[in-house]
Amino acid sequence: MHNEFARVSRPGSILAKILLFLIFFSISNVFASELQVDENKWFFIPVNLPEGKKGGADFYSFKASFDTKNVEHRSKNSGIEIKFSITGTHKTTIDIYHITKSSCAGASVKKIESIDYTVNIKDKENK
């Protein structure tokens, strides 16, 4: 006898497929950190910092580093604005730090995340 329901997936396998898709989508977004920007044009990279504990002895900060000196940058609320003055492919790294201070004027800094970006800077004249 032919079972009409043999092709129906079990609910657990459907949930597993959905979960795998969401994991793949999340990972692909993390690694899809390639930006296309015009030369000498400001662009913004958001930086999501966790909220520190109340009281001021626990907070988060970030630092941006670049593979060229032909760059300007400035911190903005929840991110950084960047402008490259030379065309080509450049690497930008955003390091996120957790900083804690004790009552004895000591401080501890721990890097908790590093995010790499590839930035392709195009000549405005030759798009």
mmCIF file of C-alpha atoms in Angstrom:
data_model
loop_
_atom_site.group_PDB
_atom_site.id
_atom_site.type_symbol
_atom_site.label_atom_id
_atom_site.label_comp_id
_atom_site.label_asym_id
_atom_site.label_seq_id
_atom_site.Cartn_x
_atom_site.Cartn_y
_atom_site.Cartn_z
ATOM 1 C CA MET A 1 0.000 0.000 0.000
ATOM 2 C CA HIS A 2 1.327 3.485 -0.907
ATOM 3 C CA ASN A 3 1.560 5.917 1.993
ATOM 4 C CA GLU A 4 0.376 9.405 0.951
ATOM 5 C CA PHE A 5 2.039 10.999 3.979
ATOM 6 C CA ALA A 6 5.514 9.609 3.362
ATOM 7 C CA ARG A 7 6.655 12.837 1.709
ATOM 8 C CA VAL A 8 5.626 15.108 4.559
ATOM 9 C CA SER A 9 8.592 16.128 6.689
ATOM 10 C CA ARG A 10 8.457 15.734 10.404
ATOM 11 C CA PRO A 11 8.112 19.046 12.308
ATOM 12 C CA GLY A 12 11.551 18.541 13.876
ATOM 13 C CA SER A 13 13.263 18.298 10.499
ATOM 14 C CA ILE A 14 11.503 21.432 9.258
ATOM 15 C CA LEU A 15 12.645 23.330 12.344
ATOM 16 C CA ALA A 16 16.172 22.003 11.849
ATOM 17 C CA LYS A 17 16.183 23.224 8.231
ATOM 18 C CA ILE A 18 14.903 26.647 9.288
ATOM 19 C CA LEU A 19 17.544 26.839 12.014
ATOM 20 C CA LEU A 20 20.321 25.885 9.566
ATOM 21 C CA PHE A 21 19.086 28.526 7.129
ATOM 22 C CA LEU A 22 19.078 31.208 9.849
ATOM 23 C CA ILE A 23 22.571 30.224 10.976
ATOM 24 C CA PHE A 24 23.855 30.314 7.381
ATOM 25 C CA PHE A 25 22.166 33.692 6.769
ATOM 26 C CA SER A 26 23.670 35.164 9.953
ATOM 27 C CA ILE A 27 27.163 33.875 9.170
ATOM 28 C CA SER A 28 27.013 35.082 5.568
ATOM 29 C CA ASN A 29 26.071 38.574 6.788
ATOM 30 C CA VAL A 30 28.994 38.585 9.225
ATOM 31 C CA PHE A 31 31.465 37.665 6.493
ATOM 32 C CA ALA A 32 29.891 39.924 3.867
ATOM 33 C CA SER A 33 31.852 42.915 5.112
ATOM 34 C CA GLU A 34 32.864 44.309 1.758
ATOM 35 C CA LEU A 35 32.012 47.930 1.043
ATOM 36 C CA GLN A 36 32.061 49.948 -2.199
ATOM 37 C CA VAL A 37 32.681 53.672 -1.659
ATOM 38 C CA ASP A 38 33.673 56.663 -3.794
ATOM 39 C CA GLU A 39 37.032 58.321 -3.255
ATOM 40 C CA ASN A 40 36.937 61.262 -0.776
ATOM 41 C CA LYS A 41 33.371 60.460 0.326
ATOM 42 C CA TRP A 42 32.427 59.967 3.976
ATOM 43 C CA PHE A 43 30.720 56.674 4.847
ATOM 44 C CA PHE A 44 29.466 55.271 8.132
ATOM 45 C CA ILE A 45 30.156 51.919 9.798
ATOM 46 C CA PRO A 46 27.859 51.208 12.743
ATOM 47 C CA VAL A 47 29.486 49.702 15.829
ATOM 48 C CA ASN A 48 27.137 47.968 18.245
ATOM 49 C CA LEU A 49 28.655 48.209 21.699
ATOM 50 C CA PRO A 50 27.120 46.308 24.619
ATOM 51 C CA GLU A 51 25.836 48.450 27.441
ATOM 52 C CA GLY A 52 28.127 48.593 30.459
ATOM 53 C CA LYS A 53 26.990 47.980 33.984
ATOM 54 C CA LYS A 54 25.582 50.927 35.893
ATOM 55 C CA GLY A 55 28.014 52.751 38.124
ATOM 56 C CA GLY A 56 30.659 53.638 35.529
ATOM 57 C CA ALA A 57 33.252 50.971 36.366
ATOM 58 C CA ASP A 58 32.313 48.748 33.429
ATOM 59 C CA PHE A 59 32.058 49.981 29.846
ATOM 60 C CA TYR A 60 32.878 49.207 26.203
ATOM 61 C CA SER A 61 34.909 51.048 23.614
ATOM 62 C CA PHE A 62 36.192 50.498 20.083
ATOM 63 C CA LYS A 63 39.266 51.303 18.046
ATOM 64 C CA ALA A 64 39.547 51.467 14.261
ATOM 65 C CA SER A 65 42.746 50.618 12.408
ATOM 66 C CA PHE A 66 43.518 51.006 8.719
ATOM 67 C CA ASP A 67 46.089 49.652 6.272
ATOM 68 C CA THR A 68 46.808 53.115 4.846
ATOM 69 C CA LYS A 69 47.565 56.607 6.116
ATOM 70 C CA ASN A 70 45.369 58.139 3.384
ATOM 71 C CA VAL A 71 42.278 58.023 5.555
ATOM 72 C CA GLU A 72 40.322 60.363 7.818
ATOM 73 C CA HIS A 73 37.984 59.101 10.521
ATOM 74 C CA ARG A 74 35.819 60.427 13.313
ATOM 75 C CA SER A 75 33.724 58.723 15.957
ATOM 76 C CA LYS A 76 29.994 59.305 15.800
ATOM 77 C CA ASN A 77 27.181 58.060 17.995
ATOM 78 C CA SER A 78 27.104 54.283 17.654
ATOM 79 C CA GLY A 79 29.788 54.099 14.971
ATOM 80 C CA ILE A 80 32.553 55.673 12.936
ATOM 81 C CA GLU A 81 32.685 57.843 9.817
ATOM 82 C CA ILE A 82 35.549 57.173 7.414
ATOM 83 C CA LYS A 83 36.877 58.824 4.249
ATOM 84 C CA PHE A 84 39.681 57.411 2.083
ATOM 85 C CA SER A 85 41.595 59.818 -0.154
ATOM 86 C CA ILE A 86 43.164 57.151 -2.380
ATOM 87 C CA THR A 87 41.542 54.561 -4.641
ATOM 88 C CA GLY A 88 42.073 50.834 -4.298
ATOM 89 C CA THR A 89 41.188 48.076 -1.888
ATOM 90 C CA HIS A 90 41.810 48.799 1.772
ATOM 91 C CA LYS A 91 41.413 46.850 4.994
ATOM 92 C CA THR A 92 39.709 48.337 8.029
ATOM 93 C CA THR A 93 39.499 46.598 11.395
ATOM 94 C CA ILE A 94 37.184 47.558 14.245
ATOM 95 C CA ASP A 95 38.289 46.146 17.619
ATOM 96 C CA ILE A 96 35.778 46.184 20.477
ATOM 97 C CA TYR A 97 37.097 46.297 24.040
ATOM 98 C CA HIS A 98 35.547 45.612 27.436
ATOM 99 C CA ILE A 99 37.023 47.934 30.082
ATOM 100 C CA THR A 100 36.563 47.477 33.812
ATOM 101 C CA LYS A 101 37.931 49.657 36.595
ATOM 102 C CA SER A 102 38.422 48.682 40.198
ATOM 103 C CA SER A 103 38.056 51.034 43.143
ATOM 104 C CA CYS A 104 41.856 51.094 43.525
ATOM 105 C CA ALA A 105 42.433 53.031 40.263
ATOM 106 C CA GLY A 106 43.347 49.854 38.400
ATOM 107 C CA ALA A 107 41.836 49.021 35.023
ATOM 108 C CA SER A 108 41.479 45.902 32.928
ATOM 109 C CA VAL A 109 41.054 45.951 29.145
ATOM 110 C CA LYS A 110 40.018 42.882 27.184
ATOM 111 C CA LYS A 111 39.434 42.698 23.417
ATOM 112 C CA ILE A 112 36.116 40.913 22.926
ATOM 113 C CA GLU A 113 35.627 41.189 19.161
ATOM 114 C CA SER A 114 37.464 42.135 15.994
ATOM 115 C CA ILE A 115 35.538 42.943 12.799
ATOM 116 C CA ASP A 116 37.371 43.157 9.458
ATOM 117 C CA TYR A 117 36.097 45.141 6.483
ATOM 118 C CA THR A 118 37.329 45.248 2.916
ATOM 119 C CA VAL A 119 36.696 48.700 1.475
ATOM 120 C CA ASN A 120 36.897 49.175 -2.290
ATOM 121 C CA ILE A 121 37.473 52.849 -3.022
ATOM 122 C CA LYS A 122 36.458 53.873 -6.538
ATOM 123 C CA ASP A 123 37.595 56.954 -8.433
ATOM 124 C CA LYS A 124 34.608 59.328 -8.664
ATOM 125 C CA GLU A 125 35.512 60.160 -12.276
ATOM 126 C CA ASN A 126 35.668 56.533 -13.497
ATOM 127 C CA LYS A 127 32.574 54.801 -12.151
#
